Coordinates of C-alpha atoms in Angstrom, one line a residue:
X170 CA -0.1 0.0 0.0
X171 CA 1.2 3.6 -0.6
X172 CA 1.3 6.7 1.6
X173 CA -1.6 9.0 1.6
X174 CA -0.3 12.6 0.6
X175 CA -2.2 14.3 3.2
X176 CA -1.5 12.0 6.2
X177 CA 2.1 11.8 5.2
X178 CA 2.2 15.7 5.1
X179 CA 0.8 16.2 8.4
X180 CA 3.2 13.7 10.0
X181 CA 6.1 15.5 8.4
X182 CA 4.8 18.8 10.0
X183 CA 4.4 17.1 13.3
X184 CA 8.2 15.8 13.2
X185 CA 9.4 19.3 12.3
X186 CA 7.3 21.1 14.8
X187 CA 8.5 18.9 17.6
X188 CA 12.2 19.2 16.4
X189 CA 12.6 15.5 16.3
X190 CA 15.3 15.6 13.7
X191 CA 17.6 17.4 16.1
X192 CA 17.9 14.1 18.2
X193 CA 20.7 12.4 16.1
X194 CA 22.5 13.1 13.0
X195 CA 21.5 11.0 10.0
X196 CA 23.6 11.6 7.0
X197 CA 21.7 9.6 4.7
X198 CA 18.6 11.7 5.2
X199 CA 20.7 14.7 4.8
X200 CA 22.2 13.6 1.5
X201 CA 18.7 12.8 0.4
X202 CA 17.3 16.2 0.9
X203 CA 20.2 17.9 -0.8
X204 CA 20.1 15.5 -3.7
X205 CA 17.4 13.5 -5.1
X206 CA 14.9 14.6 -2.6
X207 CA 15.1 18.2 -3.3
X208 CA 12.1 18.4 -5.2
X209 CA 10.1 16.0 -3.0
X210 CA 8.9 18.5 -0.3
X211 CA 8.0 22.2 -0.2
X212 CA 11.0 24.4 0.1
X213 CA 10.3 25.6 3.7
X214 CA 9.9 22.1 5.0
X215 CA 13.0 21.0 3.2
X216 CA 15.0 23.8 4.5
X217 CA 13.6 23.3 8.2
X218 CA 14.5 19.6 7.9
X219 CA 18.0 20.4 6.8
X220 CA 18.5 22.8 9.5
X221 CA 17.4 20.6 12.1
X222 CA 19.7 17.7 11.0
X223 CA 22.8 20.2 10.7
X224 CA 22.0 21.1 14.4
X225 CA 22.2 17.4 15.2
X226 CA 25.6 17.3 13.5
X227 CA 26.8 20.3 15.4
X228 CA 25.6 18.6 18.6
X229 CA 27.6 15.5 17.9
X230 CA 30.7 17.5 16.9
X231 CA 30.5 19.5 20.2
X232 CA 31.4 16.3 22.2
X233 CA 34.6 16.8 24.1
X234 CA 37.5 16.0 21.8
X235 CA 39.3 13.4 24.2
X236 CA 35.9 11.8 24.8
X237 CA 35.0 11.6 21.1
X238 CA 38.6 10.4 20.1
X239 CA 38.5 7.6 22.8
X240 CA 35.0 6.5 21.3
X241 CA 36.1 6.8 17.8
X242 CA 39.2 4.7 18.3
X243 CA 37.3 2.1 20.3
X244 CA 34.6 1.8 17.4
X245 CA 37.4 1.5 14.9
X246 CA 39.3 -1.1 16.9
X247 CA 36.1 -3.1 17.4
X248 CA 35.2 -3.1 13.8
X249 CA 38.6 -4.3 12.8
X250 CA 38.5 -7.0 15.4
X251 CA 35.1 -8.1 14.2
X252 CA 35.7 -8.0 10.5
X253 CA 39.3 -9.1 10.3
X254 CA 39.8 -11.6 13.3
X255 CA 43.0 -9.9 14.3
X256 CA 44.6 -9.9 10.7
X257 CA 47.1 -7.1 10.3
X258 CA 45.8 -3.9 8.6
X259 CA 48.3 -2.1 6.3
X260 CA 50.0 1.1 7.8
X261 CA 48.2 4.0 6.4
X262 CA 44.9 2.4 6.9
X263 CA 43.1 0.0 4.5
X264 CA 39.9 0.5 6.4
X265 CA 37.7 -2.4 6.7
X266 CA 34.3 -1.7 4.8
X267 CA 32.0 -2.8 7.7
X268 CA 29.1 -1.1 9.4
X269 CA 31.1 1.2 11.4
X270 CA 33.3 2.5 8.5
X271 CA 29.8 3.1 6.7
X272 CA 28.6 5.4 9.5
X273 CA 32.0 7.3 9.6
X274 CA 32.1 7.3 5.8
X275 CA 28.6 8.7 5.4
X276 CA 29.4 11.6 7.8
X277 CA 32.3 12.7 5.4
X278 CA 30.1 12.2 2.4
X279 CA 27.3 14.5 3.9
X280 CA 29.9 17.2 4.9
X281 CA 30.9 17.5 1.2
X282 CA 27.5 17.6 0.3
X283 CA 26.8 20.4 2.8
X284 CA 29.9 22.4 1.4
X285 CA 28.4 22.2 -2.1
X286 CA 25.0 23.2 -0.9
X287 CA 26.4 26.3 0.6
X288 CA 26.6 25.4 4.3
X289 CA 30.2 26.3 4.3
X290 CA 30.7 27.2 7.9
X291 CA 28.9 23.9 9.1
X292 CA 31.1 22.1 6.6
X293 CA 34.2 23.6 7.8
X294 CA 33.4 22.8 11.5
X295 CA 32.8 19.3 10.6
X296 CA 36.0 19.0 8.6
X297 CA 38.1 20.4 11.5
X298 CA 36.6 17.9 13.8
X299 CA 37.1 15.0 11.4
X300 CA 40.9 15.9 10.8
X301 CA 41.5 15.9 14.5
X302 CA 39.4 13.0 15.7
X303 CA 38.2 10.4 13.1
X304 CA 39.7 7.0 13.4
X305 CA 40.3 6.3 9.8
X306 CA 43.3 7.9 8.1
X307 CA 41.6 7.9 4.6
X308 CA 38.7 9.7 5.9
X309 CA 40.8 12.2 7.8
X310 CA 42.4 12.8 4.6
X311 CA 39.3 13.6 2.6
X312 CA 38.3 16.0 5.3
X313 CA 41.6 17.7 5.1
X314 CA 41.2 18.2 1.4
X315 CA 37.7 19.4 1.9
X316 CA 39.0 22.0 4.5
X317 CA 41.9 22.9 2.2
X318 CA 39.5 23.9 -0.6
X319 CA 37.6 26.2 1.6
X320 CA 40.3 27.4 4.1
X321 CA 43.7 26.5 2.8
X322 CA 45.6 28.3 5.9
X323 CA 43.1 26.8 8.3
X324 CA 43.7 23.4 7.0
X325 CA 47.3 23.6 7.3
X326 CA 47.5 25.0 10.8
X327 CA 45.2 22.3 12.1
X328 CA 47.2 19.3 10.7
X329 CA 50.5 20.9 11.7
X330 CA 49.4 21.3 15.2
X331 CA 48.8 17.6 15.3
X332 CA 52.4 16.9 14.8
X333 CA 53.0 18.1 18.8
X334 CA 50.6 15.6 19.8
X335 CA 52.0 12.9 22.3
X336 CA 50.4 10.0 20.5
X337 CA 52.4 8.5 17.9
X338 CA 49.5 7.3 15.7
X339 CA 48.2 10.9 15.7
X340 CA 51.5 12.3 14.4
X341 CA 51.9 9.4 11.8
X342 CA 48.3 10.2 10.4
X343 CA 49.2 14.0 10.5
X344 CA 52.4 13.4 8.4
X345 CA 50.4 11.3 5.8
X346 CA 47.5 13.9 5.6
X347 CA 50.1 16.6 5.1
X348 CA 51.0 14.8 1.9
X349 CA 47.6 15.0 0.7
X350 CA 47.4 18.8 1.5
X351 CA 50.6 19.3 -0.4
X352 CA 49.2 17.9 -3.5
X353 CA 45.9 19.7 -3.3
X354 CA 45.3 22.3 -5.9
X355 CA 44.6 24.9 -3.1
X356 CA 47.9 24.6 -1.5
X357 CA 50.4 27.5 -2.3
X358 CA 54.2 27.2 -2.8
X359 CA 54.8 28.6 0.5
X360 CA 52.7 26.0 2.1
X361 CA 54.3 23.2 0.2
X362 CA 57.6 24.4 1.3
X363 CA 56.5 24.2 5.0
X364 CA 54.9 20.8 4.4
X365 CA 58.1 19.7 2.8
X366 CA 60.3 20.8 5.8
X367 CA 58.0 19.1 8.2
X368 CA 58.4 15.9 6.5
X369 CA 62.1 16.2 6.2
X370 CA 62.3 17.2 9.8
X371 CA 60.7 13.8 10.7
X372 CA 63.3 11.9 8.7
X373 CA 66.0 13.1 11.0
X374 CA 67.3 12.2 14.6
X375 CA 65.0 10.6 16.9
X376 CA 62.1 11.5 14.8
X377 CA 63.2 9.5 12.1
X378 CA 63.0 6.0 14.1
X379 CA 59.6 6.8 15.3
X380 CA 57.9 8.4 12.4
X381 CA 60.0 7.8 9.5
X382 CA 57.8 5.6 7.7
X383 CA 54.9 7.9 7.9
X384 CA 57.0 10.9 6.8
X385 CA 58.0 8.7 3.8
X386 CA 54.4 8.0 2.8
X387 CA 53.6 11.8 3.3
X388 CA 56.3 12.7 0.8
X389 CA 55.1 10.1 -1.6
X390 CA 51.5 11.3 -1.3
X391 CA 52.8 14.9 -1.9
X392 CA 54.2 13.9 -5.3
X393 CA 56.9 16.6 -4.5
X394 CA 59.9 15.9 -6.6
X395 CA 62.1 17.3 -3.8
X396 CA 61.4 13.9 -2.2
X397 CA 63.4 12.0 -4.8
X398 CA 67.0 12.6 -3.4
X399 CA 65.7 12.2 0.2
X400 CA 64.2 8.7 -0.5
X401 CA 67.2 7.7 -2.5
X402 CA 69.4 8.4 0.5
X403 CA 67.0 6.2 2.6
X404 CA 67.5 3.1 0.4
X405 CA 71.2 3.0 1.5
X406 CA 73.0 2.3 4.6
X407 CA 72.5 -0.2 7.3
X408 CA 70.8 2.5 9.7
X409 CA 68.1 2.9 7.0
X410 CA 67.2 -0.8 6.8
X411 CA 63.6 -0.6 8.4
X412 CA 62.8 2.4 6.1
X413 CA 64.2 1.1 2.7
X414 CA 61.1 -0.8 1.6
X415 CA 59.0 2.2 1.9
X416 CA 61.4 4.5 0.2
X417 CA 61.9 1.9 -2.6
X418 CA 58.1 1.6 -3.2
X419 CA 57.6 5.4 -3.2
X420 CA 60.4 5.9 -5.7
X421 CA 59.5 3.0 -8.1
X422 CA 55.8 3.3 -8.0
X423 CA 55.3 7.2 -7.6
X424 CA 58.2 8.9 -8.9
X425 CA 59.1 6.2 -11.5
X426 CA 62.6 6.1 -10.3
X427 CA 64.1 2.8 -11.8
X428 CA 67.4 3.4 -9.9
X429 CA 65.9 1.0 -7.2
X430 CA 65.4 -2.0 -9.6
X431 CA 68.8 -3.6 -9.1
X432 CA 68.5 -3.2 -5.3
X433 CA 65.0 -4.9 -5.5
X434 CA 66.5 -7.7 -7.7
X435 CA 69.1 -8.3 -5.2
X436 CA 66.8 -8.7 -2.4
X437 CA 64.0 -10.6 -4.1
X438 CA 66.6 -13.4 -5.3
X439 CA 68.6 -13.5 -2.3
X440 CA 69.6 -16.9 -1.1
X441 CA 69.1 -18.2 2.5
X442 CA 73.0 -18.4 3.3
X443 CA 74.4 -15.0 4.1
X444 CA 71.3 -12.9 3.5
X445 CA 69.9 -10.6 6.0
X446 CA 66.6 -10.3 4.2
X447 CA 63.6 -12.3 5.9
X448 CA 61.2 -14.2 3.4
X449 CA 58.7 -11.5 3.5
X450 CA 61.2 -8.8 2.7
X451 CA 62.2 -10.8 -0.4
X452 CA 58.5 -11.4 -1.1
X453 CA 57.8 -7.6 -0.9
X454 CA 60.8 -6.8 -3.3
X455 CA 59.6 -9.4 -5.9
X456 CA 56.0 -8.1 -5.9
X457 CA 57.2 -4.4 -6.1
X458 CA 59.0 -5.5 -9.4
X459 CA 55.9 -7.0 -10.5
X460 CA 53.7 -4.0 -9.8
X461 CA 56.2 -1.8 -11.8
X462 CA 56.1 -4.1 -14.8
X463 CA 59.8 -5.1 -14.5
X464 CA 60.9 -8.2 -16.3
X465 CA 62.7 -9.1 -13.3
X466 CA 59.6 -9.4 -11.5
X467 CA 58.4 -12.1 -13.8
X468 CA 61.6 -13.9 -13.6
X469 CA 61.4 -13.8 -9.7
X470 CA 57.9 -15.3 -9.9
X471 CA 58.8 -18.0 -12.3
X472 CA 61.7 -19.0 -10.2
X473 CA 59.6 -19.1 -7.0
X474 CA 56.7 -21.1 -8.5
X475 CA 58.9 -23.7 -10.4
X476 CA 61.2 -24.4 -7.4
X477 CA 60.4 -27.9 -6.1
X478 CA 59.6 -27.8 -2.3
X479 CA 61.5 -29.7 0.3
X480 CA 59.6 -32.5 2.0
X481 CA 60.1 -34.9 4.9
X482 CA 63.6 -35.1 6.1
X483 CA 65.2 -32.9 3.5
X484 CA 63.0 -29.9 4.8
X485 CA 63.9 -30.6 8.5
X486 CA 67.6 -30.6 7.6
X487 CA 67.4 -27.4 5.4
X488 CA 68.5 -24.2 6.9
X489 CA 65.3 -22.6 5.5
X490 CA 62.9 -25.1 6.9
X491 CA 60.8 -22.7 8.6
X492 CA 60.6 -20.4 5.6
X493 CA 56.8 -19.9 4.8
X494 CA 55.4 -21.1 1.5
X495 CA 54.6 -17.7 -0.3
X496 CA 53.6 -19.3 -3.6
X497 CA 49.8 -18.5 -3.1
X498 CA 50.7 -14.8 -2.4
X499 CA 52.8 -14.7 -5.8
X500 CA 49.9 -16.1 -7.6
X501 CA 47.6 -13.5 -6.2
X502 CA 50.2 -10.9 -7.2
X503 CA 50.4 -12.1 -10.8
X504 CA 46.7 -11.7 -11.0
X505 CA 46.4 -8.3 -9.5
X506 CA 49.4 -6.8 -11.2
X507 CA 50.4 -8.8 -13.9
X508 CA 50.1 -8.4 -17.7
X509 CA 50.1 -10.8 -20.4
X510 CA 53.3 -12.4 -19.3
X511 CA 51.5 -13.6 -16.0
X512 CA 49.8 -16.5 -17.7
X513 CA 53.3 -17.8 -19.2
X514 CA 54.7 -17.9 -15.7
X515 CA 51.7 -19.8 -14.1
X516 CA 51.8 -22.4 -17.0
X517 CA 55.3 -23.4 -15.7
X518 CA 54.3 -23.6 -12.0
X519 CA 55.1 -26.7 -10.3
X520 CA 52.7 -28.1 -7.7
X521 CA 51.4 -31.1 -6.0
X522 CA 48.6 -32.7 -7.9
X523 CA 45.3 -32.3 -6.2
X524 CA 46.5 -29.7 -4.0
X525 CA 45.0 -26.5 -3.0
X526 CA 47.6 -24.5 -4.7
X527 CA 46.9 -26.4 -8.2
X528 CA 43.1 -25.2 -7.8
X529 CA 44.2 -21.7 -6.9
X530 CA 46.4 -21.6 -9.9
X531 CA 43.5 -22.8 -12.1
X532 CA 41.2 -20.1 -10.8
X533 CA 44.1 -17.7 -11.5
X534 CA 43.8 -18.8 -15.1
X535 CA 40.0 -18.1 -15.4
X536 CA 40.8 -14.5 -13.7
X537 CA 43.2 -14.0 -16.4
X538 CA 40.6 -14.9 -19.0
X539 CA 42.1 -18.5 -19.7
X540 CA 39.5 -21.2 -19.3
X541 CA 41.8 -24.1 -20.1
X542 CA 42.0 -25.3 -16.5
X543 CA 38.5 -24.7 -15.7
X544 CA 37.6 -28.2 -14.7
X545 CA 40.6 -28.0 -12.1
X546 CA 39.2 -24.7 -10.6
X547 CA 35.7 -26.1 -10.3
X548 CA 37.3 -29.0 -7.8
X549 CA 37.2 -26.1 -5.2
X550 CA 33.3 -26.6 -4.8
X551 CA 33.8 -30.0 -3.6
X552 CA 36.2 -29.3 -0.8
X553 CA 34.2 -28.2 2.4
X554 CA 37.3 -26.4 4.0
X555 CA 38.0 -24.1 1.0
X556 CA 35.2 -21.6 1.7
X557 CA 37.0 -18.4 0.7
X558 CA 38.4 -20.0 -2.4
X559 CA 34.8 -21.1 -3.3
X560 CA 33.6 -17.5 -3.0
X561 CA 36.6 -16.2 -5.1
X562 CA 35.7 -19.0 -7.8
X563 CA 32.0 -18.1 -7.8
X564 CA 32.6 -14.3 -8.3
X565 CA 35.1 -15.0 -11.1
X566 CA 32.6 -17.3 -12.9
X567 CA 29.8 -14.8 -12.3
X568 CA 31.9 -12.0 -14.0
X569 CA 32.0 -14.3 -17.1
X570 CA 28.3 -14.7 -17.1
X571 CA 28.4 -18.3 -15.5
X572 CA 26.2 -18.3 -12.2
X573 CA 26.9 -21.8 -11.4
X574 CA 28.9 -21.1 -8.3
X575 CA 26.0 -19.5 -6.5
X576 CA 24.7 -22.6 -5.0
X577 CA 28.0 -23.5 -3.5
X578 CA 28.6 -20.2 -1.6
X579 CA 24.9 -20.0 -0.8
X580 CA 25.4 -23.4 1.1
X581 CA 28.6 -21.6 2.8
X582 CA 26.3 -18.8 3.8
X583 CA 23.6 -21.1 5.2
X584 CA 25.9 -23.5 6.9
X585 CA 28.2 -20.8 8.7
X586 CA 25.4 -20.1 11.2
X587 CA 25.7 -18.2 14.4
X588 CA 27.2 -19.8 17.6
X589 CA 25.1 -22.6 18.9
X590 CA 24.1 -24.0 15.8
X591 CA 25.4 -27.4 14.5
X592 CA 29.0 -27.1 13.4
X593 CA 29.9 -29.3 10.3
X594 CA 32.5 -29.5 7.5
X595 CA 35.0 -26.6 7.8
X596 CA 33.5 -25.2 10.9
X597 CA 33.8 -28.5 12.8
X598 CA 37.5 -28.8 11.8
X599 CA 38.1 -25.1 12.8
X600 CA 36.5 -25.4 16.2
X601 CA 38.4 -28.5 17.0
X602 CA 41.8 -27.7 15.8
X603 CA 42.7 -24.0 15.1
X604 CA 45.1 -22.4 17.3
X605 CA 42.7 -19.8 18.7
X606 CA 40.1 -22.4 19.4
X607 CA 36.4 -21.4 19.6
X608 CA 37.2 -17.6 19.4
X609 CA 39.2 -18.2 16.3
X610 CA 36.5 -20.3 14.7
X611 CA 34.0 -17.7 15.4
X612 CA 35.9 -14.9 13.9
X613 CA 36.4 -16.9 10.7
X614 CA 32.7 -17.7 10.6
X615 CA 31.8 -14.0 10.8
X616 CA 34.5 -13.1 8.1
X617 CA 33.2 -16.0 5.9
X618 CA 29.7 -14.9 6.1
X619 CA 30.6 -11.3 5.4
X620 CA 32.5 -12.5 2.3
X621 CA 29.4 -14.6 1.2
X622 CA 27.1 -11.5 1.7
X623 CA 29.4 -9.2 -0.3
X624 CA 29.7 -11.7 -3.0
X625 CA 26.1 -12.5 -3.6
X626 CA 25.5 -8.8 -3.6
X627 CA 27.9 -8.1 -6.2
X628 CA 26.8 -11.2 -8.4
X629 CA 23.2 -9.5 -8.1
X630 CA 21.3 -12.6 -8.8
X631 CA 17.7 -13.8 -7.4
X632 CA 19.4 -17.2 -6.3
X633 CA 21.4 -15.3 -3.7
X634 CA 18.6 -13.3 -2.0
X635 CA 17.3 -16.1 0.3
X636 CA 20.8 -16.6 1.7
X637 CA 21.2 -12.7 2.1
X638 CA 17.9 -12.6 3.9
X639 CA 19.0 -15.6 6.2
X640 CA 22.3 -13.6 7.1
X641 CA 20.1 -10.8 8.4
X642 CA 19.4 -13.3 11.4
X643 CA 23.0 -13.4 12.3
X644 CA 23.6 -12.6 16.0
X645 CA 26.6 -10.3 15.1
X646 CA 25.4 -6.9 13.9
X647 CA 28.2 -6.2 11.8
X648 CA 27.4 -9.5 9.7
X649 CA 23.8 -8.7 9.5
X650 CA 24.5 -5.1 8.4
X651 CA 26.6 -6.3 5.6
X652 CA 23.7 -8.4 4.4
X653 CA 21.3 -5.4 4.6
X654 CA 23.7 -3.2 2.7
X655 CA 24.1 -6.0 0.2
X656 CA 20.6 -6.2 -0.4
X657 CA 20.2 -2.7 -0.7
X658 CA 22.8 -2.4 -3.5
X659 CA 21.3 -5.1 -5.5
X660 CA 19.1 -4.1 -8.6
X661 CA 16.7 -7.0 -9.0
X662 CA 13.1 -6.5 -7.4
X663 CA 13.2 -9.8 -5.7
X664 CA 15.3 -8.2 -2.9
X665 CA 12.2 -6.1 -1.7
X666 CA 10.9 -8.8 0.7
X667 CA 14.4 -9.2 2.1
X668 CA 14.6 -5.2 2.5
X669 CA 11.5 -5.3 4.5
X670 CA 13.0 -7.8 6.9
X671 CA 16.1 -5.7 7.0
X672 CA 14.0 -2.8 8.3
X673 CA 13.0 -5.0 11.3
X674 CA 16.5 -6.1 12.4
X675 CA 18.3 -4.0 15.3
X676 CA 22.0 -3.4 14.3
X677 CA 23.4 -2.4 17.8
X678 CA 26.7 -3.9 18.5
X679 CA 27.7 -5.5 21.8
X680 CA 29.9 -2.5 22.3
X681 CA 26.9 -0.2 22.3
X682 CA 27.4 1.4 18.7
X683 CA 24.0 1.6 17.0
X684 CA 24.1 1.6 13.2
X685 CA 20.5 1.0 12.8
X686 CA 19.5 4.5 11.7
X687 CA 22.0 4.4 9.0
X688 CA 21.1 1.0 7.7
X689 CA 17.4 1.6 7.8
X690 CA 17.8 4.9 6.0
X691 CA 19.9 3.4 3.3
X692 CA 17.6 0.7 2.7
X693 CA 14.6 3.3 2.3
X694 CA 16.6 5.5 0.1
X695 CA 17.8 2.6 -2.0
X696 CA 14.5 1.2 -2.4
X697 CA 12.8 4.4 -3.4
X698 CA 15.4 5.0 -6.2
X699 CA 15.4 1.5 -7.5
X700 CA 12.3 -0.5 -6.6
X701 CA 9.4 2.1 -6.7
X702 CA 7.3 -0.1 -9.0
X703 CA 8.2 -3.5 -7.5
X704 CA 5.7 -5.6 -5.5
X705 CA 6.0 -4.9 -1.8
X706 CA 7.6 -1.5 -2.2
X707 CA 4.6 0.3 -0.9
X708 CA 4.4 -1.8 2.3
X709 CA 8.1 -1.3 3.0
X710 CA 7.8 2.5 2.8
X711 CA 4.5 2.6 4.8
X712 CA 6.2 0.3 7.5
X713 CA 9.3 2.6 7.5
X714 CA 7.0 5.6 8.4
X715 CA 6.4 4.1 11.7
X716 CA 10.1 3.7 12.6
X717 CA 11.3 4.4 16.1
X718 CA 13.9 6.7 14.4
X719 CA 12.6 10.1 13.6
X720 CA 15.1 10.6 10.6
X721 CA 14.1 7.2 9.1
X722 CA 10.4 7.9 9.4
X723 CA 10.9 11.1 8.0
X724 CA 12.8 9.9 5.0
X725 CA 10.0 7.4 4.3
X726 CA 7.3 10.0 4.4
X727 CA 9.4 12.2 2.0
X728 CA 9.7 9.4 -0.7
X729 CA 6.0 8.7 -0.1
X730 CA 4.8 12.2 -0.3
X731 CA 4.5 14.7 -3.4
X732 CA 4.8 14.1 -7.1

């Protein structure tokens, strides 16, 4: 059923008159009112709604900085722990795309919308707060650029002040953000000189040992050609060993300085005897050569993939017995960074027949457009412990128009139930034998369900909808939110019943963070833009108008009222 314009308009008036939108900031509603919803409401109502939402944003920003920072960092740490299960995150912040990040990112998006819509002072206040307090570096960088566009001097002063903070992570983030500011069109030559001097100062004395890598990253982000001799010096000398990889990466990939290629070749191909490079350092050097398109990189990959692996007594007697098997990572690098030469390297790879590595290489062939080993790749679907590999294969097949992998990953999403359900297959194995015991198994279970939800969303087929709807019942709010966002991003009308169910789920985490308003508003907005003529759409909107969250109810009323 639809919304009666008269009744909906009256409810909108009531919400505005009682100032209910000032209770909590919802960036999805703000963005809607400034974008596609601009014509849905009378201008007076729309402007009043925007003013109330902006007031809510100001109230959130006015939280004391120390208190806000503690909450922000706790939220970020919780999200990373939930989504990655303790896996390392790259320095500089490859942020996990979970429900927590969605919330922070939507705030930043809204600030840019505010800036474009003429709310300059409100946007600037937000950007200043974001640069100093947000937990994700990439979002801090975006805010710094937004601030620089409107107030270059103010942006630089704010970030430079962070260099005096006692917290090492804050200083590191500031050094990287300064690189973004230096590259900004709004930066003056004098400001670039000041930023360059700050980076240089942190590559000297005691600061170098504490903040050297962040200073290198900042220089690389700045694209300042004066960085080249500084970085070249850091690739030489024993005292610079820890900073050498970052300097080499910046020189080669950003400044196209090929002088480091011989250094990287030497490191990548170093033997075990007499070499001070650890296996991961060698691997990083080889991958860097691949990323740069160097023939030496393909030679390194071929050497590693065609080297026979020691077994049994021979391995135990070897000085390199503890060296990790990094061949899967080399295969991944060939797929991600390689060109036409990658297939030639993979064709010569040596592996044990029936092994997981053989299957991974067969999938790599498919990813590179060669179906000659497809049958070997399909064997992954018969191995219950290869869940993430099955997901990768299913997405690879779907990208080529083959949806045969959906049933396999659908089974994964169904079988990886919340704790307390019967464990079987890979879960049973994990629970019994993993080093982290039940906790590690639970982390992997969540990661698997999140991966399934994202894959089914990207594949965008009706076959995956029931599984996504089932994942909405997961006891973990981050897992359930991933399913809700996944359903909202699909384009097929069959998802509408699932979206209605997503509106009934609470997305409050055990740590108290509540993503419910953001998730619900995203579902309503997406449904209005995509499924307006689908069966069940009217019921979804009608139900949303009764939401306990005023911002969500207002959004539902706005999409259901007017022309």
